[in-house]
Amino acid sequence: QINNFKTVSPDTMVVYECHVRDFDPLHSYNGIISHLDYLKDLGINVLELMPVNEFEGNNSWGYNPSYRLALDKYYGSPVFFKSFIDECHKKGLAVIVDIVLNHAFSQSPLCRMFWDDLNARPSADNPWFNQVAKHDFNVGFDFNHESKFTRDFSKRVLSFWLNEYKIDGFRFDL
């Protein structure tokens, strides 16, 4: 509902990284809302949420994403997330989301649609993934960042979060 929020410039950002599940006993966006004055009093002007999209399993920091356009149901519904963003903006706090666009795991539909059952990895014709990781720091399955399909998908994901939830930016993992 807040359509005129202006975030601070990057050189004046004071960021607080927050994991929804561990921040408050309610493990929810509503739980964090009750602490926004406290966070503001700390002097922060940006609240960075660790990944909030759907991930594999039920207990995670979110760095094992599976559905990048879906909020993890544990923290609250899309309606509650939108209310959370509005409350942050009312307090003058920008919200950025830690987004993980560098890897996926076998639950991801992008992996499953083009899958090599024999080797338990993305198939050679997978338009989004490398069959074998191209770097030593890989976790899960490695997106092929040279692929037009990966670039288009990444742009769609980023656009979705900016437009659907009115977040103010991203922290990119790896």
PDB file of C-alpha atoms in Angstrom:
ATOM      1  CA  GLN A   1       0.000   0.000   0.000  1.00  0.00           C
ATOM      2  CA  ILE A   2       2.972   2.315   0.427  1.00  0.00           C
ATOM      3  CA  ASN A   3       3.722   3.441  -3.123  1.00  0.00           C
ATOM      4  CA  ASN A   4       6.012   6.423  -2.509  1.00  0.00           C
ATOM      5  CA  PHE A   5       8.762   4.842  -0.384  1.00  0.00           C
ATOM      6  CA  LYS A   6      12.245   6.077  -1.247  1.00  0.00           C
ATOM      7  CA  THR A   7      15.140   3.904  -0.158  1.00  0.00           C
ATOM      8  CA  VAL A   8      18.455   5.308   1.017  1.00  0.00           C
ATOM      9  CA  SER A   9      21.503   5.515  -1.213  1.00  0.00           C
ATOM     10  CA  PRO A  10      23.897   2.561  -0.963  1.00  0.00           C
ATOM     11  CA  ASP A  11      26.644   4.629   0.685  1.00  0.00           C
ATOM     12  CA  THR A  12      24.369   5.476   3.647  1.00  0.00           C
ATOM     13  CA  MET A  13      22.848   2.032   4.187  1.00  0.00           C
ATOM     14  CA  VAL A  14      23.013   0.535   7.656  1.00  0.00           C
ATOM     15  CA  VAL A  15      21.906  -3.060   7.141  1.00  0.00           C
ATOM     16  CA  TYR A  16      20.575  -5.551   9.670  1.00  0.00           C
ATOM     17  CA  GLU A  17      20.546  -9.146   8.419  1.00  0.00           C
ATOM     18  CA  CYS A  18      17.571 -11.077   9.727  1.00  0.00           C
ATOM     19  CA  HIS A  19      16.555 -14.702   9.549  1.00  0.00           C
ATOM     20  CA  VAL A  20      12.792 -14.761  10.030  1.00  0.00           C
ATOM     21  CA  ARG A  21      12.708 -18.140  11.788  1.00  0.00           C
ATOM     22  CA  ASP A  22      15.390 -17.227  14.335  1.00  0.00           C
ATOM     23  CA  PHE A  23      14.586 -13.556  14.999  1.00  0.00           C
ATOM     24  CA  ASP A  24      11.379 -13.894  17.004  1.00  0.00           C
ATOM     25  CA  PRO A  25       9.640 -16.798  18.807  1.00  0.00           C
ATOM     26  CA  LEU A  26       6.663 -16.447  16.420  1.00  0.00           C
ATOM     27  CA  HIS A  27       9.001 -17.290  13.481  1.00  0.00           C
ATOM     28  CA  SER A  28       6.931 -14.996  11.262  1.00  0.00           C
ATOM     29  CA  TYR A  29       6.709 -11.650   9.523  1.00  0.00           C
ATOM     30  CA  ASN A  30       4.170 -10.575  12.146  1.00  0.00           C
ATOM     31  CA  GLY A  31       6.686 -11.406  14.860  1.00  0.00           C
ATOM     32  CA  ILE A  32       9.257  -9.108  13.267  1.00  0.00           C
ATOM     33  CA  ILE A  33       6.729  -6.290  12.893  1.00  0.00           C
ATOM     34  CA  SER A  34       6.469  -6.074  16.682  1.00  0.00           C
ATOM     35  CA  HIS A  35      10.232  -5.352  16.804  1.00  0.00           C
ATOM     36  CA  LEU A  36      10.487  -2.720  14.072  1.00  0.00           C
ATOM     37  CA  ASP A  37      10.803   0.167  16.539  1.00  0.00           C
ATOM     38  CA  TYR A  38      13.650  -1.677  18.258  1.00  0.00           C
ATOM     39  CA  LEU A  39      15.397  -2.217  14.929  1.00  0.00           C
ATOM     40  CA  LYS A  40      14.881   1.431  13.960  1.00  0.00           C
ATOM     41  CA  ASP A  41      16.304   2.525  17.340  1.00  0.00           C
ATOM     42  CA  LEU A  42      19.449   0.522  16.574  1.00  0.00           C
ATOM     43  CA  GLY A  43      20.040   2.967  13.730  1.00  0.00           C
ATOM     44  CA  ILE A  44      19.428   0.649  10.807  1.00  0.00           C
ATOM     45  CA  ASN A  45      17.683   1.834   7.672  1.00  0.00           C
ATOM     46  CA  VAL A  46      17.732  -1.450   5.710  1.00  0.00           C
ATOM     47  CA  LEU A  47      16.396  -4.801   6.845  1.00  0.00           C
ATOM     48  CA  GLU A  48      17.945  -7.674   4.880  1.00  0.00           C
ATOM     49  CA  LEU A  49      15.966 -10.884   5.055  1.00  0.00           C
ATOM     50  CA  MET A  50      17.777 -14.144   4.577  1.00  0.00           C
ATOM     51  CA  PRO A  51      16.050 -16.195   1.834  1.00  0.00           C
ATOM     52  CA  VAL A  52      12.283 -16.312   2.237  1.00  0.00           C
ATOM     53  CA  ASN A  53      11.334 -18.263  -0.874  1.00  0.00           C
ATOM     54  CA  GLU A  54      10.332 -21.928  -0.724  1.00  0.00           C
ATOM     55  CA  PHE A  55      13.248 -24.236   0.042  1.00  0.00           C
ATOM     56  CA  GLU A  56      13.770 -27.966   0.378  1.00  0.00           C
ATOM     57  CA  GLY A  57      12.837 -29.427   3.741  1.00  0.00           C
ATOM     58  CA  ASN A  58      11.153 -27.682   6.646  1.00  0.00           C
ATOM     59  CA  ASN A  59      14.069 -26.316   8.644  1.00  0.00           C
ATOM     60  CA  SER A  60      16.664 -24.316   6.754  1.00  0.00           C
ATOM     61  CA  TRP A  61      18.325 -20.957   6.363  1.00  0.00           C
ATOM     62  CA  GLY A  62      16.884 -20.953   2.842  1.00  0.00           C
ATOM     63  CA  TYR A  63      20.054 -21.361   0.813  1.00  0.00           C
ATOM     64  CA  ASN A  64      18.648 -24.527  -0.742  1.00  0.00           C
ATOM     65  CA  PRO A  65      15.889 -22.948  -2.841  1.00  0.00           C
ATOM     66  CA  SER A  66      13.447 -24.934  -4.884  1.00  0.00           C
ATOM     67  CA  TYR A  67      10.630 -22.557  -5.872  1.00  0.00           C
ATOM     68  CA  ARG A  68      11.928 -19.045  -6.383  1.00  0.00           C
ATOM     69  CA  LEU A  69       8.544 -17.400  -6.982  1.00  0.00           C
ATOM     70  CA  ALA A  70       6.907 -18.825  -3.856  1.00  0.00           C
ATOM     71  CA  LEU A  71       7.262 -17.602  -0.297  1.00  0.00           C
ATOM     72  CA  ASP A  72       8.088 -20.280   2.223  1.00  0.00           C
ATOM     73  CA  LYS A  73       4.768 -20.993   3.922  1.00  0.00           C
ATOM     74  CA  TYR A  74       6.313 -21.292   7.397  1.00  0.00           C
ATOM     75  CA  TYR A  75       6.872 -17.538   7.835  1.00  0.00           C
ATOM     76  CA  GLY A  76       3.443 -16.393   6.699  1.00  0.00           C
ATOM     77  CA  SER A  77       1.276 -15.890   3.666  1.00  0.00           C
ATOM     78  CA  PRO A  78       1.891 -13.473   0.795  1.00  0.00           C
ATOM     79  CA  VAL A  79      -0.669 -11.136   2.386  1.00  0.00           C
ATOM     80  CA  PHE A  80       1.320 -11.090   5.643  1.00  0.00           C
ATOM     81  CA  PHE A  81       4.572 -10.525   3.750  1.00  0.00           C
ATOM     82  CA  LYS A  82       3.059  -7.558   1.927  1.00  0.00           C
ATOM     83  CA  SER A  83       1.829  -6.142   5.246  1.00  0.00           C
ATOM     84  CA  PHE A  84       5.318  -6.643   6.664  1.00  0.00           C
ATOM     85  CA  ILE A  85       6.868  -4.686   3.769  1.00  0.00           C
ATOM     86  CA  ASP A  86       4.322  -1.885   4.270  1.00  0.00           C
ATOM     87  CA  GLU A  87       5.075  -1.706   8.003  1.00  0.00           C
ATOM     88  CA  CYS A  88       8.814  -1.536   7.334  1.00  0.00           C
ATOM     89  CA  HIS A  89       8.302   1.236   4.798  1.00  0.00           C
ATOM     90  CA  LYS A  90       6.078   3.175   7.230  1.00  0.00           C
ATOM     91  CA  LYS A  91       9.011   3.083   9.675  1.00  0.00           C
ATOM     92  CA  GLY A  92      11.445   4.248   6.994  1.00  0.00           C
ATOM     93  CA  LEU A  93      13.109   0.861   6.646  1.00  0.00           C
ATOM     94  CA  ALA A  94      13.994  -0.509   3.224  1.00  0.00           C
ATOM     95  CA  VAL A  95      13.674  -4.274   2.772  1.00  0.00           C
ATOM     96  CA  ILE A  96      16.106  -6.306   0.726  1.00  0.00           C
ATOM     97  CA  VAL A  97      15.896 -10.050   0.231  1.00  0.00           C
ATOM     98  CA  ASP A  98      18.804 -12.448   0.056  1.00  0.00           C
ATOM     99  CA  ILE A  99      18.165 -14.230  -3.206  1.00  0.00           C
ATOM    100  CA  VAL A 100      19.916 -17.395  -4.284  1.00  0.00           C
ATOM    101  CA  LEU A 101      20.182 -17.556  -8.072  1.00  0.00           C
ATOM    102  CA  ASN A 102      23.401 -19.526  -8.324  1.00  0.00           C
ATOM    103  CA  HIS A 103      22.228 -23.066  -7.587  1.00  0.00           C
ATOM    104  CA  ALA A 104      19.305 -25.401  -7.044  1.00  0.00           C
ATOM    105  CA  PHE A 105      18.634 -28.871  -5.744  1.00  0.00           C
ATOM    106  CA  SER A 106      16.804 -31.870  -7.159  1.00  0.00           C
ATOM    107  CA  GLN A 107      13.357 -30.715  -6.005  1.00  0.00           C
ATOM    108  CA  SER A 108      13.562 -27.704  -8.315  1.00  0.00           C
ATOM    109  CA  PRO A 109      11.258 -28.027 -11.320  1.00  0.00           C
ATOM    110  CA  LEU A 110      14.003 -26.530 -13.492  1.00  0.00           C
ATOM    111  CA  CYS A 111      16.163 -29.523 -12.599  1.00  0.00           C
ATOM    112  CA  ARG A 112      13.386 -32.107 -12.808  1.00  0.00           C
ATOM    113  CA  MET A 113      12.133 -31.115 -16.269  1.00  0.00           C
ATOM    114  CA  PHE A 114      15.476 -32.046 -17.861  1.00  0.00           C
ATOM    115  CA  TRP A 115      16.923 -34.722 -15.577  1.00  0.00           C
ATOM    116  CA  ASP A 116      19.490 -37.488 -16.030  1.00  0.00           C
ATOM    117  CA  ASP A 117      18.095 -40.295 -13.827  1.00  0.00           C
ATOM    118  CA  LEU A 118      21.136 -42.504 -14.329  1.00  0.00           C
ATOM    119  CA  ASN A 119      23.584 -39.921 -12.953  1.00  0.00           C
ATOM    120  CA  ALA A 120      21.146 -38.055 -10.638  1.00  0.00           C
ATOM    121  CA  ARG A 121      21.877 -34.641 -12.119  1.00  0.00           C
ATOM    122  CA  PRO A 122      20.548 -32.240 -14.739  1.00  0.00           C
ATOM    123  CA  SER A 123      20.656 -33.711 -18.229  1.00  0.00           C
ATOM    124  CA  ALA A 124      22.927 -32.480 -20.992  1.00  0.00           C
ATOM    125  CA  ASP A 125      19.970 -30.763 -22.693  1.00  0.00           C
ATOM    126  CA  ASN A 126      18.887 -28.869 -19.553  1.00  0.00           C
ATOM    127  CA  PRO A 127      18.589 -25.244 -20.720  1.00  0.00           C
ATOM    128  CA  TRP A 128      19.224 -23.798 -17.223  1.00  0.00           C
ATOM    129  CA  PHE A 129      21.918 -25.960 -15.619  1.00  0.00           C
ATOM    130  CA  ASN A 130      25.407 -27.206 -16.231  1.00  0.00           C
ATOM    131  CA  GLN A 131      25.670 -30.958 -15.825  1.00  0.00           C
ATOM    132  CA  VAL A 132      28.833 -30.458 -13.786  1.00  0.00           C
ATOM    133  CA  ALA A 133      29.631 -27.321 -11.803  1.00  0.00           C
ATOM    134  CA  LYS A 134      31.994 -24.831 -13.449  1.00  0.00           C
ATOM    135  CA  HIS A 135      33.595 -23.625 -10.194  1.00  0.00           C
ATOM    136  CA  ASP A 136      34.943 -25.045  -6.948  1.00  0.00           C
ATOM    137  CA  PHE A 137      32.502 -23.175  -4.696  1.00  0.00           C
ATOM    138  CA  ASN A 138      29.384 -24.841  -6.025  1.00  0.00           C
ATOM    139  CA  VAL A 139      26.549 -26.084  -3.840  1.00  0.00           C
ATOM    140  CA  GLY A 140      23.728 -28.154  -5.324  1.00  0.00           C
ATOM    141  CA  PHE A 141      23.328 -27.942  -9.099  1.00  0.00           C
ATOM    142  CA  ASP A 142      25.074 -25.136 -10.958  1.00  0.00           C
ATOM    143  CA  PHE A 143      23.033 -22.725 -13.068  1.00  0.00           C
ATOM    144  CA  ASN A 144      24.503 -22.098 -16.498  1.00  0.00           C
ATOM    145  CA  HIS A 145      24.847 -18.324 -16.346  1.00  0.00           C
ATOM    146  CA  GLU A 146      25.809 -18.203 -20.030  1.00  0.00           C
ATOM    147  CA  SER A 147      22.386 -19.547 -21.009  1.00  0.00           C
ATOM    148  CA  LYS A 148      19.728 -17.165 -22.296  1.00  0.00           C
ATOM    149  CA  PHE A 149      17.182 -19.319 -20.437  1.00  0.00           C
ATOM    150  CA  THR A 150      18.980 -18.722 -17.131  1.00  0.00           C
ATOM    151  CA  ARG A 151      19.306 -14.998 -17.742  1.00  0.00           C
ATOM    152  CA  ASP A 152      15.615 -14.713 -18.690  1.00  0.00           C
ATOM    153  CA  PHE A 153      14.568 -16.768 -15.674  1.00  0.00           C
ATOM    154  CA  SER A 154      16.723 -14.654 -13.337  1.00  0.00           C
ATOM    155  CA  LYS A 155      15.221 -11.436 -14.693  1.00  0.00           C
ATOM    156  CA  ARG A 156      11.725 -12.862 -14.231  1.00  0.00           C
ATOM    157  CA  VAL A 157      12.459 -13.822 -10.615  1.00  0.00           C
ATOM    158  CA  LEU A 158      13.895 -10.403  -9.772  1.00  0.00           C
ATOM    159  CA  SER A 159      11.034  -8.580 -11.481  1.00  0.00           C
ATOM    160  CA  PHE A 160       8.479 -10.704  -9.634  1.00  0.00           C
ATOM    161  CA  TRP A 161       9.869  -9.848  -6.174  1.00  0.00           C
ATOM    162  CA  LEU A 162      10.194  -6.155  -6.973  1.00  0.00           C
ATOM    163  CA  ASN A 163       6.730  -5.823  -8.487  1.00  0.00           C
ATOM    164  CA  GLU A 164       4.661  -8.284  -6.472  1.00  0.00           C
ATOM    165  CA  TYR A 165       6.043  -7.453  -3.025  1.00  0.00           C
ATOM    166  CA  LYS A 166       7.587  -3.999  -3.535  1.00  0.00           C
ATOM    167  CA  ILE A 167      10.861  -5.006  -1.913  1.00  0.00           C
ATOM    168  CA  ASP A 168      13.682  -2.513  -2.339  1.00  0.00           C
ATOM    169  CA  GLY A 169      16.531  -4.681  -3.514  1.00  0.00           C
ATOM    170  CA  PHE A 170      18.510  -7.869  -3.285  1.00  0.00           C
ATOM    171  CA  ARG A 171      21.585  -9.378  -1.751  1.00  0.00           C
ATOM    172  CA  PHE A 172      22.973 -11.910  -4.225  1.00  0.00           C
ATOM    173  CA  ASP A 173      24.422 -15.106  -2.796  1.00  0.00           C
ATOM    174  CA  LEU A 174      27.766 -16.289  -4.220  1.00  0.00           C
TER     175      LEU A 174
END
